[in-house]
Short mmCIF file of C-alpha atoms in Angstrom, two decimals:
data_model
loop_
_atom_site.label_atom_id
_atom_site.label_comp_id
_atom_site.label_asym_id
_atom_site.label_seq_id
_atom_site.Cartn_x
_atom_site.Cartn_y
_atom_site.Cartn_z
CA UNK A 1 -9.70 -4.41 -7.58
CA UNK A 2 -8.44 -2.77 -4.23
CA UNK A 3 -5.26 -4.85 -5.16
CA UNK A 4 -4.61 -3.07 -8.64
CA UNK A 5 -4.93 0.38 -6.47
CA UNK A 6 -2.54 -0.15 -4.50
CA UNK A 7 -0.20 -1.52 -6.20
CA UNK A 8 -0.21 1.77 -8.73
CA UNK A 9 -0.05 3.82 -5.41
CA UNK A 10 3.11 1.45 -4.93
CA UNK A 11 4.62 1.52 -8.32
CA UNK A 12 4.30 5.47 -7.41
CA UNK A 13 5.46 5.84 -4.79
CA UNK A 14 8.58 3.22 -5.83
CA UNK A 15 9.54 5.74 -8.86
CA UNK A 16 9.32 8.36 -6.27
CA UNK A 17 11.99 6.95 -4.06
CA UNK A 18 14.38 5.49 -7.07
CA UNK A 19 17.50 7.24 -5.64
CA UNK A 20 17.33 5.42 -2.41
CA UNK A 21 18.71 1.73 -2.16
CA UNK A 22 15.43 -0.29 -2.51
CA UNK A 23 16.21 -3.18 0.68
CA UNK A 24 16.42 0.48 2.79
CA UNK A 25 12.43 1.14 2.09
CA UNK A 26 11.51 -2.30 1.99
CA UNK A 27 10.71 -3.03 5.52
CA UNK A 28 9.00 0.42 5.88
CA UNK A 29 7.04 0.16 2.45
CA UNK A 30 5.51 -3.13 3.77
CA UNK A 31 4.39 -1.80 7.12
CA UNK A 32 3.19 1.10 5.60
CA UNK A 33 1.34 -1.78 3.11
CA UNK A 34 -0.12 -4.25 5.86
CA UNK A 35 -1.58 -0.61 7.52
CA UNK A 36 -2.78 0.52 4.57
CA UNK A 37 -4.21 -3.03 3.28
CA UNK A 38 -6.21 -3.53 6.79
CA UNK A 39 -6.96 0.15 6.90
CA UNK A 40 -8.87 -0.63 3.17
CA UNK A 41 -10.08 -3.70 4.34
CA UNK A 42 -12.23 -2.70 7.22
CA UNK A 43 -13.57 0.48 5.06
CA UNK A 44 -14.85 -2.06 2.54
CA UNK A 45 -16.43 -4.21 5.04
CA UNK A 46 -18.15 -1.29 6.67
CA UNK A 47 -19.27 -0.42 3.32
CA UNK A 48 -20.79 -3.99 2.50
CA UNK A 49 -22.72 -3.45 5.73
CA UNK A 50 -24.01 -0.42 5.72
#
């Protein structure tokens, strides 16, 4: 589910930055992933616990 989010918020922001060369953004669009992805992750777990 959290999956299918992000990967519209990546499809998004992907049309957004057409113009630039896409192996430019890559590096940075998967840091800014693995952040976001752990950053989602431990907000779900808190969530299950509390």
């Amino acid at each position: 589910m959290e999956f299918t989010v992000f990967s519209r918020i990546y499809t998004a922001r992907n049309k957004s930055q057409r113009t630039l060369p896409r192996t430019d953004c890559f590096p940075d669009l998967i840091r800014a992933n693995t952040i976001m992805m752990t950053l989602f992750v431990l907000l779900i777990h808190e969530y299950i616990i509390f």
